[in-house]
Amino acid sequence: MKTKLIQIIYDMRTQPVIAWVTVIGTALSIFLIMTVVMMQQVGIMSFAPESHRDRMLYGMFLHKQSLENENDNRSAGLSYESAKKLYGELDGVEEISYQYTDLDRYDAKGTTGGKFTVDTRQTDDGFWRVFDHKLLDGRYYDADEVAAKRRVAVLSEATARKLFGGENAVGQHFELDHNDYEVIGVVANSSILASMAYGEVFVPADYDKEWTTGMGPFMAAMLIKEGVKFDDIRRQVKTRYAEYDSEIKSEGMKTVYHESPFDQEVINTGHRGSNITPDTSSSRMMRYIIYAILLIVPAINLSSMLHSRLRRRVSEIGVRRAFGCTRARIITDIVAENLVVTVVGGMIGFALGIVFAQCYDGLYTDPTGTAARPALSMLLNWRIIGIAFGSCFILNIISAAVPAWQAGRLNPVEAINAK
Amino acid sequence: MSLIELNGISKVYRTKEIETTALENVNLSVEQGEFLSIMGPSGCGKSTLLNIIGLLDKPTEGTVRLIDTDCNRLGDNAMSHFRNTNLGFVFQSFHLIPSLDVASNVELPLAYRGGMSAAERRERVDEVLERLGISHRKKHFPTQLSGGQCQRVAIARAIVGRPSIVLADEPTGNLDSKMGAEVMSLLHSLNADDGITIVMVTHNEAQAQQTDRIVRFFDGRVIS
Ligand SMILES: Nc1ncnc2c1ncn2[C@@H]1O[C@H](COP(=O)(O)OP(=O)(O)OP(=O)(O)O)[C@@H](O)[C@H]1O
Ligand SMILES: [Mg+2]
């Protein structure tokens, strides 16, 4: 192994230009791949407070259509009543949260006197069980408080500081959208990239808020039990839709089902069409095409680099063959050697990707398009590191395959005498 | 049964326009422990023959038997294995691997042999380097050595796997007469002390005279 490394370094030093181009080329390609992967992963991987994105389903919209006229459509978010009818107490659901789909930007004023706009999330008590906010002080609101429409609030740490300076926030009062609220808890700040759980101020949602029959600002966020298939949930929801149909028949309406509830992949596409079925397959296809291009184009270049590196070593290959090296061993040795170079380039590229993500705003957005920088801890997760190394590996295989195979096929006599 | 047995060996190189007959119906047997010289003018097929004996090249016609093995039947992997265990090569221009130090160059054949630990391999390498008087150059790279030293390293590499046959193609061709003589005495000692069978191509009549037997070639044929 040590001998191999010495040899690799030696070979690279004798052909420094090719060596540098190879390493930099690999680094850039891994950097691009990492950036795309991170952008994608941040949208689907779990991190607090959305610690179980792989087990989350969201019932967000209702689409009603006239029984007589299929051009007469109504679609929007859910009322609390209809959310409960369609998604309440399904088998296989561990916890459910009824919450407003959108954040409200309200003015807030605390003891510090300044007026701030705060991202306000309106939820029920289930919200605190579905999501994983870290309680720093005080408590969450409970079912009774939500039902009683109590004006209590949980603040993020940063918001508490903004409103009350250094003072202890719990027990204090502040003004939110011209109403007086009591602070009952403080939670850790959350990233805006946690698009369903993020907030600066959390207050009990108004269960009675309804726009037209069945429609309102609500959605149902469900944490599914471990091992339960999403399709099992969807099957039950379909039955609920059928029941709901018979209920609204008297209005002359029926529902149109759009594969609800949605998983995190749909949420990540930024799907907001209440009357269309989300399409993840085309965005997935697009992503795979991008990955393929990002891998294949540099691989072709790296392949020709490797080819010229090997041309200098034809005689060596012949000598190795003379002393008993098999064709297969020639090939695997070249691939392994190339992997070392690719991994070095890959690590540089990975580091560049992380630094870039930390320094450049606007690369990452939450599904509504708001820019946000992901925390370092989000990017340095095993999945992303695994994909980085996997990409290095694939890059290595595609770039080394042809040159290595050619090297394996060399006639030993001609190879030995090659200059 | 001879150690090396060639029967009716022919080798024809075909390119698009021309056919070159490098060897024509060559029969040759070499006994265990023999030191054989092959002589002849340039282009008469000496190297071609050595490559065929070394299983690096295949004859167009004829059979190659080495150490009671019908080598015509061996597949590529089996041939690699056979070369690894039974044959050693010494080339005119040494062909050491420039990116490896002396010890690693010598270790090469052992690296392709299963069942030896790294420590065992190193031990064997040290033994051979000691024997050829180049231990002190162990960590040097080929470019830091003289021609004579390079050829010693190459000989060390050829014998480290304890082969029964060593094939040397003009081993002193790139050396001055003093270093050439040293290399020759080394080969003689391998032949005499270790019983290694040696087939050597040379243009040097005096060197050839010191060996057990001389086979002379002309135009792809054995003439004496
Ligand atoms: N790969 C090849 N393709 C075509 N012709 C070849 C090839 N290799 C060797 N020959 C021809 O075969 C003949 C024998 O070559 P070989 O190398 O065996 O000669 P040699 O006796 O070793 O000569 P020298 O003393 O110069 O090394 C020569 O005419 C050479 O041109
Ligand atoms: Mg020759």
Short mmCIF file of N, CA, C and O in Angstrom, two decimals, chain A residues 120-223:
data_model
loop_
_atom_site.label_atom_id
_atom_site.label_comp_id
_atom_site.label_asym_id
_atom_site.label_seq_id
_atom_site.Cartn_x
_atom_site.Cartn_y
_atom_site.Cartn_z
N THR A 120 -44.79 33.69 11.84
CA THR A 120 -45.66 33.10 12.84
C THR A 120 -46.30 31.83 12.30
O THR A 120 -46.87 31.82 11.21
N ARG A 121 -46.17 30.75 13.06
CA ARG A 121 -46.79 29.50 12.64
C ARG A 121 -47.94 29.18 13.60
O ARG A 121 -47.76 29.21 14.81
N GLN A 122 -49.09 28.88 13.01
CA GLN A 122 -50.27 28.59 13.82
C GLN A 122 -50.53 27.09 13.77
O GLN A 122 -50.71 26.52 12.71
N THR A 123 -50.55 26.52 14.96
CA THR A 123 -50.61 25.05 15.02
C THR A 123 -51.54 24.59 16.14
O THR A 123 -52.01 25.39 16.95
N ASP A 124 -51.75 23.28 16.18
CA ASP A 124 -52.40 22.71 17.36
C ASP A 124 -51.33 22.12 18.26
O ASP A 124 -50.13 22.31 18.02
N ASP A 125 -51.74 21.40 19.28
CA ASP A 125 -50.75 20.84 20.21
C ASP A 125 -50.00 19.64 19.61
O ASP A 125 -48.88 19.35 19.99
N GLY A 126 -50.63 18.95 18.63
CA GLY A 126 -49.98 17.80 17.99
C GLY A 126 -48.69 18.19 17.30
O GLY A 126 -47.77 17.37 17.18
N PHE A 127 -48.62 19.43 16.86
CA PHE A 127 -47.42 19.95 16.19
C PHE A 127 -46.16 19.65 16.99
O PHE A 127 -45.13 19.28 16.43
N TRP A 128 -46.26 19.79 18.31
CA TRP A 128 -45.06 19.60 19.15
C TRP A 128 -44.67 18.14 19.26
O TRP A 128 -43.55 17.83 19.65
N ARG A 129 -45.59 17.24 18.93
CA ARG A 129 -45.24 15.81 18.96
C ARG A 129 -44.78 15.31 17.59
O ARG A 129 -43.96 14.41 17.50
N VAL A 130 -45.34 15.91 16.55
CA VAL A 130 -44.92 15.52 15.20
C VAL A 130 -43.50 16.01 14.92
O VAL A 130 -42.67 15.28 14.40
N PHE A 131 -43.26 17.26 15.30
CA PHE A 131 -41.94 17.82 15.04
C PHE A 131 -41.12 17.85 16.32
O PHE A 131 -41.63 17.66 17.41
N ASP A 132 -39.85 18.12 16.11
CA ASP A 132 -38.86 17.86 17.14
C ASP A 132 -38.19 19.16 17.58
O ASP A 132 -36.98 19.27 17.55
N HIS A 133 -39.02 20.13 17.96
CA HIS A 133 -38.44 21.39 18.45
C HIS A 133 -37.85 21.16 19.84
O HIS A 133 -38.39 20.41 20.63
N LYS A 134 -36.73 21.81 20.07
CA LYS A 134 -36.06 21.60 21.35
C LYS A 134 -36.52 22.68 22.33
O LYS A 134 -36.26 23.87 22.14
N LEU A 135 -37.21 22.23 23.36
CA LEU A 135 -37.74 23.17 24.35
C LEU A 135 -36.61 23.62 25.27
O LEU A 135 -35.97 22.81 25.92
N LEU A 136 -36.37 24.94 25.30
CA LEU A 136 -35.28 25.46 26.13
C LEU A 136 -35.80 25.94 27.48
O LEU A 136 -35.11 25.90 28.48
N ASP A 137 -37.05 26.39 27.46
CA ASP A 137 -37.59 26.96 28.70
C ASP A 137 -39.12 26.90 28.62
O ASP A 137 -39.69 26.97 27.54
N GLY A 138 -39.78 26.80 29.78
CA GLY A 138 -41.23 26.82 29.81
C GLY A 138 -41.85 25.54 29.28
O GLY A 138 -41.34 24.45 29.54
N ARG A 139 -42.92 25.68 28.50
CA ARG A 139 -43.66 24.51 28.04
C ARG A 139 -44.33 24.82 26.71
O ARG A 139 -44.33 25.96 26.25
N TYR A 140 -44.90 23.76 26.10
CA TYR A 140 -45.69 23.95 24.88
C TYR A 140 -47.14 24.20 25.27
O TYR A 140 -47.55 23.91 26.39
N TYR A 141 -47.96 24.68 24.31
CA TYR A 141 -49.39 24.77 24.63
C TYR A 141 -50.04 23.41 24.43
O TYR A 141 -49.58 22.59 23.64
N ASP A 142 -51.13 23.16 25.19
CA ASP A 142 -51.76 21.85 25.11
C ASP A 142 -53.11 21.92 24.39
O ASP A 142 -53.53 22.99 23.95
N ALA A 143 -53.79 20.78 24.30
CA ALA A 143 -55.03 20.68 23.52
C ALA A 143 -56.11 21.63 24.06
O ALA A 143 -56.82 22.28 23.28
N ASP A 144 -56.19 21.71 25.39
CA ASP A 144 -57.21 22.58 25.98
C ASP A 144 -56.98 24.04 25.61
O ASP A 144 -57.92 24.76 25.31
N GLU A 145 -55.72 24.44 25.66
CA GLU A 145 -55.41 25.83 25.34
C GLU A 145 -55.72 26.15 23.88
O GLU A 145 -56.19 27.24 23.57
N VAL A 146 -55.48 25.14 23.00
CA VAL A 146 -55.79 25.37 21.58
C VAL A 146 -57.30 25.48 21.41
O VAL A 146 -57.80 26.40 20.75
N ALA A 147 -58.03 24.55 22.06
CA ALA A 147 -59.48 24.55 21.94
C ALA A 147 -60.08 25.85 22.49
O ALA A 147 -61.03 26.39 21.94
N ALA A 148 -59.48 26.36 23.57
CA ALA A 148 -59.99 27.57 24.20
C ALA A 148 -59.49 28.83 23.52
O ALA A 148 -59.82 29.94 23.95
N LYS A 149 -58.71 28.66 22.46
CA LYS A 149 -58.14 29.81 21.73
C LYS A 149 -57.39 30.76 22.66
O LYS A 149 -57.51 31.99 22.55
N ARG A 150 -56.63 30.18 23.58
CA ARG A 150 -55.85 31.03 24.48
C ARG A 150 -54.77 31.76 23.71
O ARG A 150 -54.18 31.21 22.78
N ARG A 151 -54.51 33.01 24.12
CA ARG A 151 -53.46 33.78 23.45
C ARG A 151 -52.12 33.53 24.15
O ARG A 151 -51.64 34.35 24.92
N VAL A 152 -51.57 32.33 23.87
CA VAL A 152 -50.26 31.98 24.43
C VAL A 152 -49.32 31.72 23.25
O VAL A 152 -49.77 31.37 22.16
N ALA A 153 -48.02 31.86 23.49
CA ALA A 153 -47.07 31.71 22.38
C ALA A 153 -45.80 31.02 22.84
O ALA A 153 -45.38 31.16 23.98
N VAL A 154 -45.23 30.27 21.91
CA VAL A 154 -43.88 29.73 22.10
C VAL A 154 -42.98 30.49 21.14
O VAL A 154 -43.32 30.67 19.97
N LEU A 155 -41.85 30.95 21.63
CA LEU A 155 -40.96 31.75 20.80
C LEU A 155 -39.67 30.99 20.50
O LEU A 155 -39.24 30.15 21.28
N SER A 156 -39.07 31.32 19.38
CA SER A 156 -37.72 30.82 19.15
C SER A 156 -36.77 31.64 20.00
O SER A 156 -37.09 32.77 20.39
N GLU A 157 -35.64 31.09 20.28
CA GLU A 157 -34.67 31.73 21.16
C GLU A 157 -34.31 33.13 20.66
O GLU A 157 -34.29 34.10 21.43
N ALA A 158 -34.06 33.22 19.34
CA ALA A 158 -33.64 34.50 18.78
C ALA A 158 -34.76 35.53 18.91
O ALA A 158 -34.51 36.70 19.20
N THR A 159 -35.99 35.07 18.69
CA THR A 159 -37.12 35.99 18.79
C THR A 159 -37.30 36.46 20.23
O THR A 159 -37.56 37.64 20.49
N ALA A 160 -37.14 35.53 21.17
CA ALA A 160 -37.25 35.90 22.58
C ALA A 160 -36.23 36.99 22.91
O ALA A 160 -36.54 37.97 23.59
N ARG A 161 -35.02 36.84 22.38
CA ARG A 161 -34.00 37.83 22.66
C ARG A 161 -34.36 39.17 22.04
O ARG A 161 -34.21 40.22 22.66
N LYS A 162 -34.89 39.11 20.81
CA LYS A 162 -35.27 40.35 20.13
C LYS A 162 -36.36 41.09 20.90
O LYS A 162 -36.34 42.30 21.02
N LEU A 163 -37.33 40.34 21.40
CA LEU A 163 -38.48 40.98 22.04
C LEU A 163 -38.21 41.39 23.48
O LEU A 163 -38.74 42.38 23.95
N PHE A 164 -37.38 40.61 24.17
CA PHE A 164 -37.20 40.89 25.60
C PHE A 164 -35.76 41.12 26.00
O PHE A 164 -35.44 41.12 27.19
N GLY A 165 -34.86 41.31 25.05
CA GLY A 165 -33.46 41.51 25.38
C GLY A 165 -32.93 40.31 26.11
O GLY A 165 -33.21 39.18 25.73
N GLY A 166 -32.20 40.53 27.19
CA GLY A 166 -31.62 39.41 27.93
C GLY A 166 -32.59 38.79 28.94
O GLY A 166 -32.32 37.76 29.52
N GLU A 167 -33.74 39.44 29.11
CA GLU A 167 -34.66 38.99 30.17
C GLU A 167 -35.23 37.61 29.90
O GLU A 167 -35.33 37.18 28.76
N ASN A 168 -35.65 36.95 30.97
CA ASN A 168 -36.32 35.67 30.84
C ASN A 168 -37.67 35.89 30.16
O ASN A 168 -38.50 36.66 30.64
N ALA A 169 -37.91 35.21 29.04
CA ALA A 169 -39.11 35.50 28.24
C ALA A 169 -40.37 34.85 28.81
O ALA A 169 -41.46 35.41 28.71
N VAL A 170 -40.22 33.66 29.39
CA VAL A 170 -41.41 32.93 29.83
C VAL A 170 -42.15 33.73 30.90
O VAL A 170 -41.54 34.21 31.86
N GLY A 171 -43.46 33.88 30.69
CA GLY A 171 -44.27 34.64 31.63
C GLY A 171 -44.48 36.08 31.18
O GLY A 171 -45.37 36.77 31.66
N GLN A 172 -43.69 36.54 30.24
CA GLN A 172 -43.83 37.92 29.75
C GLN A 172 -44.97 38.02 28.74
O GLN A 172 -45.41 37.02 28.18
N HIS A 173 -45.39 39.23 28.53
CA HIS A 173 -46.42 39.46 27.51
C HIS A 173 -45.84 40.27 26.36
O HIS A 173 -44.90 41.04 26.55
N PHE A 174 -46.37 40.05 25.17
CA PHE A 174 -45.95 40.87 24.02
C PHE A 174 -47.11 41.02 23.06
O PHE A 174 -48.14 40.37 23.20
N GLU A 175 -46.92 41.93 22.13
CA GLU A 175 -48.00 42.22 21.20
C GLU A 175 -47.70 41.53 19.87
O GLU A 175 -46.62 41.67 19.32
N LEU A 176 -48.69 40.75 19.39
CA LEU A 176 -48.51 40.06 18.11
C LEU A 176 -49.72 40.39 17.25
O LEU A 176 -50.85 40.07 17.62
N ASP A 177 -49.50 41.03 16.16
CA ASP A 177 -50.59 41.44 15.26
C ASP A 177 -51.70 42.15 16.06
O ASP A 177 -52.88 41.84 15.92
N HIS A 178 -51.25 43.08 16.91
CA HIS A 178 -52.13 43.92 17.71
C HIS A 178 -52.90 43.18 18.80
O HIS A 178 -53.82 43.72 19.39
N ASN A 179 -52.55 41.93 19.10
CA ASN A 179 -53.18 41.22 20.21
C ASN A 179 -52.14 40.94 21.28
O ASN A 179 -50.96 40.79 20.97
N ASP A 180 -52.61 40.83 22.51
CA ASP A 180 -51.69 40.56 23.60
C ASP A 180 -51.52 39.05 23.79
O ASP A 180 -52.50 38.32 23.90
N TYR A 181 -50.27 38.61 23.79
CA TYR A 181 -49.97 37.18 23.96
C TYR A 181 -49.06 36.98 25.16
O TYR A 181 -48.22 37.83 25.47
N GLU A 182 -49.20 35.81 25.81
CA GLU A 182 -48.31 35.47 26.91
C GLU A 182 -47.31 34.42 26.42
O GLU A 182 -47.69 33.43 25.78
N VAL A 183 -46.05 34.63 26.74
CA VAL A 183 -45.02 33.67 26.35
C VAL A 183 -45.04 32.52 27.35
O VAL A 183 -44.93 32.74 28.56
N ILE A 184 -45.22 31.30 26.84
CA ILE A 184 -45.20 30.15 27.77
C ILE A 184 -44.00 29.23 27.54
O ILE A 184 -43.70 28.37 28.35
N GLY A 185 -43.30 29.40 26.41
CA GLY A 185 -42.14 28.53 26.17
C GLY A 185 -41.17 29.15 25.19
O GLY A 185 -41.52 30.07 24.42
N VAL A 186 -39.94 28.68 25.25
CA VAL A 186 -38.91 29.12 24.30
C VAL A 186 -38.27 27.86 23.71
O VAL A 186 -37.93 26.93 24.44
N VAL A 187 -38.17 27.83 22.38
CA VAL A 187 -37.54 26.68 21.72
C VAL A 187 -36.29 27.13 20.96
O VAL A 187 -36.11 28.31 20.68
N ALA A 188 -35.44 26.16 20.64
CA ALA A 188 -34.23 26.46 19.88
C ALA A 188 -34.62 27.00 18.50
O ALA A 188 -35.68 26.68 17.97
N ASN A 189 -33.76 27.83 17.93
CA ASN A 189 -34.00 28.35 16.59
C ASN A 189 -34.05 27.19 15.60
O ASN A 189 -33.35 26.21 15.75
N SER A 190 -34.88 27.35 14.58
CA SER A 190 -34.91 26.32 13.55
C SER A 190 -34.59 26.94 12.20
O SER A 190 -34.74 28.15 12.02
N SER A 191 -34.15 26.09 11.28
CA SER A 191 -33.78 26.60 9.96
C SER A 191 -35.01 26.74 9.10
O SER A 191 -35.93 25.93 9.14
N ILE A 192 -35.01 27.78 8.29
CA ILE A 192 -36.12 28.01 7.38
C ILE A 192 -36.24 26.87 6.37
O ILE A 192 -37.28 26.65 5.76
N LEU A 193 -35.13 26.08 6.24
CA LEU A 193 -35.17 24.94 5.33
C LEU A 193 -36.08 23.83 5.84
O LEU A 193 -36.50 22.96 5.08
N ALA A 194 -36.38 23.89 7.14
CA ALA A 194 -37.38 22.96 7.67
C ALA A 194 -38.74 23.59 7.40
O ALA A 194 -39.36 24.19 8.27
N SER A 195 -39.20 23.48 6.16
CA SER A 195 -40.27 24.35 5.70
C SER A 195 -41.60 24.10 6.40
O SER A 195 -42.45 24.98 6.44
N MET A 196 -41.80 22.94 6.98
CA MET A 196 -43.07 22.65 7.62
C MET A 196 -43.05 22.90 9.12
O MET A 196 -44.10 22.95 9.75
N ALA A 197 -41.88 23.01 9.70
CA ALA A 197 -41.79 23.12 11.15
C ALA A 197 -41.20 24.45 11.61
O ALA A 197 -41.39 24.86 12.75
N TYR A 198 -40.50 25.11 10.68
CA TYR A 198 -39.84 26.35 11.04
C TYR A 198 -40.83 27.42 11.51
O TYR A 198 -41.97 27.48 11.04
N GLY A 199 -40.38 28.25 12.40
CA GLY A 199 -41.17 29.41 12.80
C GLY A 199 -40.38 30.24 13.79
O GLY A 199 -39.41 29.77 14.37
N GLU A 200 -40.79 31.51 13.95
CA GLU A 200 -40.16 32.35 14.97
C GLU A 200 -41.09 32.49 16.17
O GLU A 200 -40.65 32.64 17.29
N VAL A 201 -42.38 32.44 15.85
CA VAL A 201 -43.39 32.47 16.91
C VAL A 201 -44.42 31.39 16.59
O VAL A 201 -44.81 31.23 15.44
N PHE A 202 -44.80 30.63 17.61
CA PHE A 202 -45.79 29.57 17.42
C PHE A 202 -46.99 29.88 18.31
O PHE A 202 -46.81 30.13 19.51
N VAL A 203 -48.17 29.88 17.71
CA VAL A 203 -49.37 30.18 18.51
C VAL A 203 -50.47 29.18 18.15
O VAL A 203 -50.45 28.58 17.08
N PRO A 204 -51.43 28.97 19.06
CA PRO A 204 -52.53 28.05 18.76
C PRO A 204 -53.31 28.51 17.53
O PRO A 204 -53.59 29.70 17.36
N ALA A 205 -53.62 27.55 16.67
CA ALA A 205 -54.36 27.86 15.45
C ALA A 205 -55.83 28.01 15.76
O ALA A 205 -56.34 27.45 16.72
N ASP A 206 -56.49 28.77 14.94
CA ASP A 206 -57.93 28.98 15.13
C ASP A 206 -58.70 27.90 14.36
O ASP A 206 -58.82 27.95 13.15
N TYR A 207 -59.23 26.94 15.13
CA TYR A 207 -59.92 25.79 14.51
C TYR A 207 -61.13 26.19 13.67
O TYR A 207 -61.55 25.45 12.79
N ASP A 208 -61.69 27.35 13.98
CA ASP A 208 -62.93 27.72 13.29
C ASP A 208 -62.70 28.42 11.97
O ASP A 208 -63.64 28.74 11.25
N LYS A 209 -61.46 28.68 11.68
CA LYS A 209 -61.19 29.44 10.46
C LYS A 209 -61.52 28.58 9.24
O LYS A 209 -60.98 27.50 9.04
N GLU A 210 -62.44 29.05 8.44
CA GLU A 210 -62.88 28.32 7.27
C GLU A 210 -63.19 29.33 6.18
O GLU A 210 -63.72 30.40 6.46
N TRP A 211 -62.82 29.02 4.95
CA TRP A 211 -63.06 29.97 3.86
C TRP A 211 -64.39 29.69 3.19
O TRP A 211 -65.28 30.49 3.19
N THR A 212 -64.51 28.54 2.59
CA THR A 212 -65.82 28.07 2.14
C THR A 212 -65.93 26.67 2.71
O THR A 212 -64.99 26.19 3.33
N THR A 213 -67.02 25.99 2.48
CA THR A 213 -67.22 24.69 3.10
C THR A 213 -66.05 23.76 2.83
O THR A 213 -65.70 23.49 1.68
N GLY A 214 -65.46 23.29 3.90
CA GLY A 214 -64.37 22.31 3.78
C GLY A 214 -63.02 22.91 3.51
O GLY A 214 -62.01 22.22 3.61
N MET A 215 -62.99 24.17 3.16
CA MET A 215 -61.69 24.74 2.79
C MET A 215 -61.25 25.80 3.77
O MET A 215 -62.06 26.54 4.32
N GLY A 216 -59.93 25.85 3.99
CA GLY A 216 -59.41 26.79 4.95
C GLY A 216 -57.90 26.77 4.93
O GLY A 216 -57.28 26.26 4.00
N PRO A 217 -57.29 27.33 5.98
CA PRO A 217 -55.83 27.47 5.97
C PRO A 217 -55.08 26.24 6.47
O PRO A 217 -53.86 26.25 6.53
N PHE A 218 -55.80 25.16 6.80
CA PHE A 218 -55.15 24.04 7.48
C PHE A 218 -54.54 23.01 6.55
O PHE A 218 -54.93 22.88 5.39
N MET A 219 -53.59 22.27 7.11
CA MET A 219 -53.13 21.03 6.52
C MET A 219 -52.93 20.04 7.67
O MET A 219 -52.93 20.44 8.83
N ALA A 220 -52.77 18.76 7.29
CA ALA A 220 -52.48 17.74 8.30
C ALA A 220 -51.07 17.23 8.06
O ALA A 220 -50.76 16.78 6.97
N ALA A 221 -50.23 17.36 9.10
CA ALA A 221 -48.87 16.82 8.99
C ALA A 221 -48.81 15.56 9.84
O ALA A 221 -49.08 15.61 11.04
N MET A 222 -48.50 14.43 9.18
CA MET A 222 -48.59 13.15 9.89
C MET A 222 -47.24 12.47 10.01
O MET A 222 -46.49 12.37 9.04
N LEU A 223 -46.96 12.02 11.23
CA LEU A 223 -45.78 11.19 11.44
C LEU A 223 -46.25 9.74 11.40
O LEU A 223 -47.08 9.32 12.21
#
